[in-house]
Amino acid sequence: MVNKKIKTKVYPNSKSGSKIFAKSLVNEINEVLLKKKYCLISIPTGNTPTDLYKELIELYKKKKISFKNILFFNLDEFYPISEDDIQSYNYYLNEKLFNHIDIPKKNINMLNGDINENNINSHCISFEDKIKRLGGLDIQVLGIGQNGHIGFNEPGSLIDSKTRKVNISDLSLSIISNEFNNKNEIPKEALTMGVDTILSSNKIFLLAWGKTKSTIIGKTIKNKITKNIPATYLKNHNDVTFILDKYSSSKI
Ligand code: PGA
C-alpha cells in the first residue's frame, strides 16, 4: 500500500462548501459527458450531503446540468428495510434528490434492503458487475463516520472488500439512533459498496462538515493506512479530495 496525498479544500462553512462543491461536481459530470455517453456516479446519504442535493437541484433548474445520462449507484442501505420505509436510504434519495431532477428511473441502481437473505450475495455481485460492465464509477462522493467508516465499511473492513452485507458498529448505531424515533427499529446490518468498489472510482470526493468530524478527519489525514480507520484506504488512490469546512478541518 502506498500513502498518496489527499488533497483538501476548506470552506468557511457547510453551506458555502456545498454550494461551491455542487458547481464543481456539475463541471466534473459535464466533462465526463463530453467524453462518453454516460457518467457513473455514487453520492452518499446521511446529513452531510443535504445541502449538496439542494444545490444540485438548483443547478438543474438553472439548466446547468441534466441527469438524463447519469447512472446512479447508491453507496449503502440498511438491512433489512423496505424501500418505502421513511428511514431507508432509497426513500431518502427519492425525496431529497431524484424526485426533483430528470434522472430516468432505469438509471438508478439501488442496493435493495428488502431482498431475501438467500439472494443477498447474487444481488451484491450483480451490482458490482453492472458497475464494471459499464466501465467503472467516474465519480464517487463520500461522507465519513466519526469512526472513519466510508459507506458502511466499518473499522476492520478490508481494502479488497466488495459490495456485501455488514454489521453496523455500535458507535454508528448510537449516532444513527438519534435520527430514528423508535430505537428498536434501527436495522443492525446494512448492504454497502466495498472499499475496493469505492477505490475503483476514477475520482473520489469526501465531504465532512462540523467539529464532530474534526478528530476523524485529522486522524485520517495524519495516520498511516490502517483497517481501523477505513477512510485511510483512500490514500491508496490517485485522485482524492476532501471537501471540508473550517470546523472539520481544525485538526489537519
Ligand atoms: P452523516 O453520516 O453525513 O450523517 O454525518 C456520514 C457517514 O456516516 O458516512
mmCIF file of C-alpha atoms and ligand atoms in Angstrom:
data_model
loop_
_atom_site.group_PDB
_atom_site.id
_atom_site.type_symbol
_atom_site.label_atom_id
_atom_site.label_comp_id
_atom_site.label_asym_id
_atom_site.label_seq_id
_atom_site.Cartn_x
_atom_site.Cartn_y
_atom_site.Cartn_z
ATOM 1 C CA MET A 1 0.000 0.000 0.000
ATOM 2 C CA VAL A 2 1.259 3.465 -0.811
ATOM 3 C CA ASN A 3 0.407 6.615 1.063
ATOM 4 C CA LYS A 4 -0.674 9.121 -1.540
ATOM 5 C CA LYS A 5 -1.519 12.685 -0.725
ATOM 6 C CA ILE A 6 -5.112 13.550 -0.076
ATOM 7 C CA LYS A 7 -5.995 16.980 -1.478
ATOM 8 C CA THR A 8 -8.049 19.211 0.800
ATOM 9 C CA LYS A 9 -10.331 22.149 0.136
ATOM 10 C CA VAL A 10 -11.552 24.136 3.114
ATOM 11 C CA TYR A 11 -14.605 26.421 3.094
ATOM 12 C CA PRO A 12 -15.971 28.731 5.800
ATOM 13 C CA ASN A 13 -19.000 26.530 6.499
ATOM 14 C CA SER A 14 -21.078 23.650 5.123
ATOM 15 C CA LYS A 15 -23.424 25.948 3.199
ATOM 16 C CA SER A 16 -20.683 27.692 1.234
ATOM 17 C CA GLY A 17 -18.766 24.432 0.824
ATOM 18 C CA SER A 18 -21.832 22.612 -0.521
ATOM 19 C CA LYS A 19 -22.616 25.421 -2.940
ATOM 20 C CA ILE A 20 -19.113 25.566 -4.391
ATOM 21 C CA PHE A 21 -18.709 21.789 -4.432
ATOM 22 C CA ALA A 22 -22.063 21.349 -6.229
ATOM 23 C CA LYS A 23 -20.836 23.642 -9.003
ATOM 24 C CA SER A 24 -17.555 21.812 -9.366
ATOM 25 C CA LEU A 25 -19.328 18.438 -9.281
ATOM 26 C CA VAL A 26 -21.596 19.599 -12.106
ATOM 27 C CA ASN A 27 -18.499 20.657 -14.071
ATOM 28 C CA GLU A 28 -16.871 17.286 -13.435
ATOM 29 C CA ILE A 29 -20.003 15.448 -14.592
ATOM 30 C CA ASN A 30 -20.344 17.604 -17.698
ATOM 31 C CA GLU A 31 -16.685 16.984 -18.550
ATOM 32 C CA VAL A 32 -17.203 13.224 -18.311
ATOM 33 C CA LEU A 33 -20.280 13.535 -20.523
ATOM 34 C CA LEU A 34 -18.218 15.328 -23.189
ATOM 35 C CA LYS A 35 -16.080 12.196 -23.453
ATOM 36 C CA LYS A 36 -18.630 9.427 -23.100
ATOM 37 C CA LYS A 37 -22.335 8.778 -23.218
ATOM 38 C CA TYR A 38 -22.903 8.064 -19.501
ATOM 39 C CA CYS A 39 -21.416 9.308 -16.264
ATOM 40 C CA LEU A 40 -21.447 6.738 -13.432
ATOM 41 C CA ILE A 41 -21.750 8.410 -10.082
ATOM 42 C CA SER A 42 -22.330 7.498 -6.462
ATOM 43 C CA ILE A 43 -23.385 10.065 -3.842
ATOM 44 C CA PRO A 44 -23.830 9.340 -0.135
ATOM 45 C CA THR A 45 -26.843 9.776 2.114
ATOM 46 C CA GLY A 46 -26.864 10.986 5.738
ATOM 47 C CA ASN A 47 -26.818 14.568 6.966
ATOM 48 C CA THR A 48 -23.664 15.660 5.179
ATOM 49 C CA PRO A 49 -24.954 15.902 1.574
ATOM 50 C CA THR A 50 -28.362 17.504 2.182
ATOM 51 C CA ASP A 51 -27.235 20.984 1.104
ATOM 52 C CA LEU A 52 -25.369 19.441 -1.811
ATOM 53 C CA TYR A 53 -28.638 17.879 -3.028
ATOM 54 C CA LYS A 54 -30.405 21.255 -2.757
ATOM 55 C CA GLU A 55 -27.656 22.955 -4.748
ATOM 56 C CA LEU A 56 -27.715 20.220 -7.419
ATOM 57 C CA ILE A 57 -31.482 20.682 -7.770
ATOM 58 C CA GLU A 58 -30.976 24.453 -8.139
ATOM 59 C CA LEU A 59 -28.311 23.925 -10.803
ATOM 60 C CA TYR A 60 -30.643 21.521 -12.606
ATOM 61 C CA LYS A 61 -33.439 24.133 -12.535
ATOM 62 C CA LYS A 62 -30.992 26.682 -13.954
ATOM 63 C CA LYS A 63 -30.242 24.174 -16.748
ATOM 64 C CA LYS A 64 -26.573 23.864 -15.794
ATOM 65 C CA ILE A 65 -26.951 20.089 -15.782
ATOM 66 C CA SER A 66 -29.217 17.324 -16.991
ATOM 67 C CA PHE A 67 -29.205 13.983 -15.173
ATOM 68 C CA LYS A 68 -30.577 12.055 -18.170
ATOM 69 C CA ASN A 69 -27.235 10.422 -18.889
ATOM 70 C CA ILE A 70 -26.205 9.872 -15.321
ATOM 71 C CA LEU A 71 -26.128 6.349 -13.987
ATOM 72 C CA PHE A 72 -26.503 6.447 -10.237
ATOM 73 C CA PHE A 73 -25.235 3.728 -7.891
ATOM 74 C CA ASN A 74 -26.029 4.015 -4.223
ATOM 75 C CA LEU A 75 -23.368 3.608 -1.610
ATOM 76 C CA ASP A 76 -25.253 1.789 1.112
ATOM 77 C CA GLU A 77 -28.629 0.817 2.548
ATOM 78 C CA PHE A 78 -29.868 -0.543 5.849
ATOM 79 C CA TYR A 79 -30.741 -4.237 6.026
ATOM 80 C CA PRO A 80 -33.436 -5.280 6.360
ATOM 81 C CA ILE A 81 -35.569 -2.329 5.364
ATOM 82 C CA SER A 82 -38.264 -1.761 2.798
ATOM 83 C CA GLU A 83 -37.646 0.845 0.117
ATOM 84 C CA ASP A 84 -40.687 2.892 1.114
ATOM 85 C CA ASP A 85 -39.727 2.960 4.785
ATOM 86 C CA ILE A 86 -39.037 6.636 5.509
ATOM 87 C CA GLN A 87 -35.819 5.608 7.240
ATOM 88 C CA SER A 88 -34.447 3.840 4.165
ATOM 89 C CA TYR A 89 -31.819 5.479 2.019
ATOM 90 C CA ASN A 90 -33.945 4.569 -1.027
ATOM 91 C CA TYR A 91 -36.774 6.726 0.323
ATOM 92 C CA TYR A 92 -34.350 9.452 1.362
ATOM 93 C CA LEU A 93 -32.739 9.739 -2.066
ATOM 94 C CA ASN A 94 -36.091 9.808 -3.847
ATOM 95 C CA GLU A 95 -37.434 12.510 -1.542
ATOM 96 C CA LYS A 96 -34.363 14.670 -1.414
ATOM 97 C CA LEU A 97 -32.948 14.308 -4.908
ATOM 98 C CA PHE A 98 -34.393 12.007 -7.554
ATOM 99 C CA ASN A 99 -37.972 13.344 -7.422
ATOM 100 C CA HIS A 100 -36.662 16.808 -8.278
ATOM 101 C CA ILE A 101 -34.373 16.098 -11.228
ATOM 102 C CA ASP A 102 -34.634 14.467 -14.658
ATOM 103 C CA ILE A 103 -32.819 11.209 -13.900
ATOM 104 C CA PRO A 104 -34.657 8.296 -15.573
ATOM 105 C CA LYS A 105 -35.750 5.616 -13.065
ATOM 106 C CA LYS A 106 -33.910 2.970 -15.072
ATOM 107 C CA ASN A 107 -30.631 4.815 -14.415
ATOM 108 C CA ILE A 108 -30.972 4.497 -10.645
ATOM 109 C CA ASN A 109 -29.224 1.441 -9.218
ATOM 110 C CA MET A 110 -30.058 0.965 -5.564
ATOM 111 C CA LEU A 111 -28.940 -1.655 -3.085
ATOM 112 C CA ASN A 112 -32.112 -3.416 -2.042
ATOM 113 C CA GLY A 113 -32.547 -3.645 1.724
ATOM 114 C CA ASP A 114 -35.699 -5.695 1.247
ATOM 115 C CA ILE A 115 -34.082 -8.614 -0.542
ATOM 116 C CA ASN A 116 -34.344 -12.171 0.768
ATOM 117 C CA GLU A 117 -31.280 -13.183 2.820
ATOM 118 C CA ASN A 118 -30.551 -16.027 0.341
ATOM 119 C CA ASN A 119 -30.316 -13.608 -2.560
ATOM 120 C CA ILE A 120 -28.011 -11.028 -0.994
ATOM 121 C CA ASN A 121 -24.823 -12.481 -2.466
ATOM 122 C CA SER A 122 -26.095 -12.568 -6.021
ATOM 123 C CA HIS A 123 -27.625 -9.083 -5.609
ATOM 124 C CA CYS A 124 -24.257 -7.679 -4.479
ATOM 125 C CA ILE A 125 -22.373 -9.488 -7.249
ATOM 126 C CA SER A 126 -24.693 -8.202 -9.954
ATOM 127 C CA PHE A 127 -24.415 -4.662 -8.503
ATOM 128 C CA GLU A 128 -20.605 -4.891 -8.785
ATOM 129 C CA ASP A 129 -20.759 -6.493 -12.224
ATOM 130 C CA LYS A 130 -23.013 -3.764 -13.571
ATOM 131 C CA ILE A 131 -20.564 -1.056 -12.463
ATOM 132 C CA LYS A 132 -17.681 -2.971 -14.079
ATOM 133 C CA ARG A 133 -19.589 -3.711 -17.279
ATOM 134 C CA LEU A 134 -20.350 -0.014 -17.692
ATOM 135 C CA GLY A 135 -16.683 0.913 -17.350
ATOM 136 C CA GLY A 136 -16.433 1.715 -13.621
ATOM 137 C CA LEU A 137 -17.542 4.634 -11.490
ATOM 138 C CA ASP A 138 -16.435 8.019 -12.785
ATOM 139 C CA ILE A 139 -17.122 9.909 -9.586
ATOM 140 C CA GLN A 140 -17.592 8.704 -6.028
ATOM 141 C CA VAL A 141 -18.766 11.174 -3.390
ATOM 142 C CA LEU A 142 -18.459 10.042 0.230
ATOM 143 C CA GLY A 143 -19.268 11.143 3.748
ATOM 144 C CA ILE A 144 -17.287 9.875 6.725
ATOM 145 C CA GLY A 145 -18.411 8.386 10.022
ATOM 146 C CA GLN A 146 -16.876 9.525 13.309
ATOM 147 C CA ASN A 147 -15.095 6.144 13.399
ATOM 148 C CA GLY A 148 -13.710 6.615 9.879
ATOM 149 C CA HIS A 149 -16.235 4.454 8.067
ATOM 150 C CA ILE A 150 -16.887 5.114 4.390
ATOM 151 C CA GLY A 151 -20.237 3.804 3.254
ATOM 152 C CA PHE A 152 -20.855 1.161 5.916
ATOM 153 C CA ASN A 153 -17.296 -0.104 5.681
ATOM 154 C CA GLU A 154 -16.773 -0.009 9.419
ATOM 155 C CA PRO A 155 -13.372 -0.329 11.176
ATOM 156 C CA GLY A 156 -11.889 -3.736 10.361
ATOM 157 C CA SER A 157 -13.112 -3.680 6.764
ATOM 158 C CA LEU A 158 -10.533 -4.901 4.294
ATOM 159 C CA ILE A 159 -9.087 -2.944 1.394
ATOM 160 C CA ASP A 160 -10.222 -5.561 -1.102
ATOM 161 C CA SER A 161 -13.785 -5.758 0.248
ATOM 162 C CA LYS A 162 -16.593 -5.761 -2.275
ATOM 163 C CA THR A 163 -20.294 -4.916 -2.026
ATOM 164 C CA ARG A 164 -21.711 -7.041 0.801
ATOM 165 C CA LYS A 165 -23.838 -7.274 3.928
ATOM 166 C CA VAL A 166 -22.145 -5.952 7.069
ATOM 167 C CA ASN A 167 -22.844 -5.350 10.745
ATOM 168 C CA ILE A 168 -23.223 -1.692 11.674
ATOM 169 C CA SER A 169 -20.820 -0.768 14.500
ATOM 170 C CA ASP A 170 -22.109 0.195 17.952
ATOM 171 C CA LEU A 171 -20.833 3.758 17.534
ATOM 172 C CA SER A 172 -22.578 4.180 14.181
ATOM 173 C CA LEU A 173 -25.750 2.636 15.635
ATOM 174 C CA SER A 174 -25.765 5.076 18.521
ATOM 175 C CA ILE A 175 -25.294 8.055 16.183
ATOM 176 C CA ILE A 176 -27.975 6.807 13.799
ATOM 177 C CA SER A 177 -30.339 6.079 16.690
ATOM 178 C CA ASN A 178 -30.654 9.810 17.302
ATOM 179 C CA GLU A 179 -32.167 10.085 13.825
ATOM 180 C CA PHE A 180 -34.674 7.265 14.399
ATOM 181 C CA ASN A 181 -37.740 7.804 16.540
ATOM 182 C CA ASN A 182 -38.027 4.234 17.719
ATOM 183 C CA LYS A 183 -34.652 2.837 18.728
ATOM 184 C CA ASN A 184 -35.919 -0.739 18.407
ATOM 185 C CA GLU A 185 -36.391 -0.165 14.701
ATOM 186 C CA ILE A 186 -32.765 0.548 13.892
ATOM 187 C CA PRO A 187 -31.517 -2.116 11.495
ATOM 188 C CA LYS A 188 -28.296 -3.590 12.846
ATOM 189 C CA GLU A 189 -26.990 -4.547 9.430
ATOM 190 C CA ALA A 190 -26.509 -2.864 6.083
ATOM 191 C CA LEU A 191 -25.577 -3.503 2.479
ATOM 192 C CA THR A 192 -22.598 -1.420 1.438
ATOM 193 C CA MET A 193 -20.320 -0.928 -1.501
ATOM 194 C CA GLY A 194 -16.935 -2.340 -0.564
ATOM 195 C CA VAL A 195 -13.693 -0.448 -0.085
ATOM 196 C CA ASP A 196 -12.421 -1.926 -3.349
ATOM 197 C CA THR A 197 -15.583 -0.801 -5.160
ATOM 198 C CA ILE A 198 -15.079 2.741 -3.854
ATOM 199 C CA LEU A 199 -11.372 2.793 -4.696
ATOM 200 C CA SER A 200 -12.069 1.690 -8.258
ATOM 201 C CA SER A 201 -13.769 5.025 -8.954
ATOM 202 C CA ASN A 202 -11.868 7.410 -11.204
ATOM 203 C CA LYS A 203 -12.240 10.380 -8.828
ATOM 204 C CA ILE A 204 -13.240 10.466 -5.177
ATOM 205 C CA PHE A 205 -14.531 13.367 -3.084
ATOM 206 C CA LEU A 206 -15.152 13.056 0.651
ATOM 207 C CA LEU A 207 -17.310 15.670 2.362
ATOM 208 C CA ALA A 208 -17.147 16.402 6.091
ATOM 209 C CA TRP A 209 -18.684 19.305 7.960
ATOM 210 C CA GLY A 210 -18.620 20.447 11.554
ATOM 211 C CA LYS A 211 -16.458 19.874 14.591
ATOM 212 C CA THR A 212 -17.806 16.386 15.330
ATOM 213 C CA LYS A 213 -15.795 15.276 12.271
ATOM 214 C CA SER A 214 -12.559 17.150 13.096
ATOM 215 C CA THR A 215 -10.900 14.322 15.079
ATOM 216 C CA ILE A 216 -11.507 11.640 12.486
ATOM 217 C CA ILE A 217 -10.519 13.946 9.610
ATOM 218 C CA GLY A 218 -7.287 14.782 11.469
ATOM 219 C CA LYS A 219 -6.568 11.077 12.084
ATOM 220 C CA THR A 220 -7.409 10.088 8.517
ATOM 221 C CA ILE A 221 -5.047 12.654 7.067
ATOM 222 C CA LYS A 222 -2.207 12.103 9.549
ATOM 223 C CA ASN A 223 -2.349 8.318 10.174
ATOM 224 C CA LYS A 224 -0.827 5.630 8.008
ATOM 225 C CA ILE A 225 -3.244 3.389 6.140
ATOM 226 C CA THR A 226 -4.985 1.188 8.700
ATOM 227 C CA LYS A 227 -8.025 -1.051 8.674
ATOM 228 C CA ASN A 228 -9.037 0.588 11.955
ATOM 229 C CA ILE A 229 -9.827 3.762 10.007
ATOM 230 C CA PRO A 230 -11.250 2.653 6.653
ATOM 231 C CA ALA A 231 -11.085 6.211 5.263
ATOM 232 C CA THR A 232 -7.261 5.940 5.365
ATOM 233 C CA TYR A 233 -7.568 3.425 2.500
ATOM 234 C CA LEU A 234 -8.315 6.452 0.320
ATOM 235 C CA LYS A 235 -4.569 7.222 0.489
ATOM 236 C CA ASN A 236 -4.170 4.340 -1.913
ATOM 237 C CA HIS A 237 -5.965 6.289 -4.636
ATOM 238 C CA ASN A 238 -4.515 8.874 -7.011
ATOM 239 C CA ASP A 239 -7.295 11.409 -7.046
ATOM 240 C CA VAL A 240 -8.995 12.026 -3.710
ATOM 241 C CA THR A 241 -10.148 15.441 -2.475
ATOM 242 C CA PHE A 242 -11.550 16.126 0.983
ATOM 243 C CA ILE A 243 -14.120 18.938 0.963
ATOM 244 C CA LEU A 244 -14.129 20.421 4.471
ATOM 245 C CA ASP A 245 -15.287 23.418 6.434
ATOM 246 C CA LYS A 246 -13.195 25.337 8.935
ATOM 247 C CA TYR A 247 -14.572 23.198 11.773
ATOM 248 C CA SER A 248 -13.976 19.717 10.337
ATOM 249 C CA SER A 249 -10.519 20.779 9.139
ATOM 250 C CA SER A 250 -9.388 22.161 12.501
ATOM 251 C CA LYS A 251 -7.120 19.166 13.296
ATOM 252 C CA ILE A 252 -5.419 18.552 9.950
HETATM 253 P P1 PGA B 1 -23.553 11.887 8.305
HETATM 254 O O1 PGA B 1 -23.021 10.431 8.115
HETATM 255 O O2 PGA B 1 -23.497 12.546 6.977
HETATM 256 O O3 PGA B 1 -24.959 11.723 8.785
HETATM 257 O O4 PGA B 1 -22.660 12.555 9.304
HETATM 258 C C1 PGA B 1 -21.851 10.250 7.404
HETATM 259 C C2 PGA B 1 -21.463 8.814 7.417
HETATM 260 O O5 PGA B 1 -21.746 8.126 8.407
HETATM 261 O O6 PGA B 1 -20.858 8.352 6.434
#
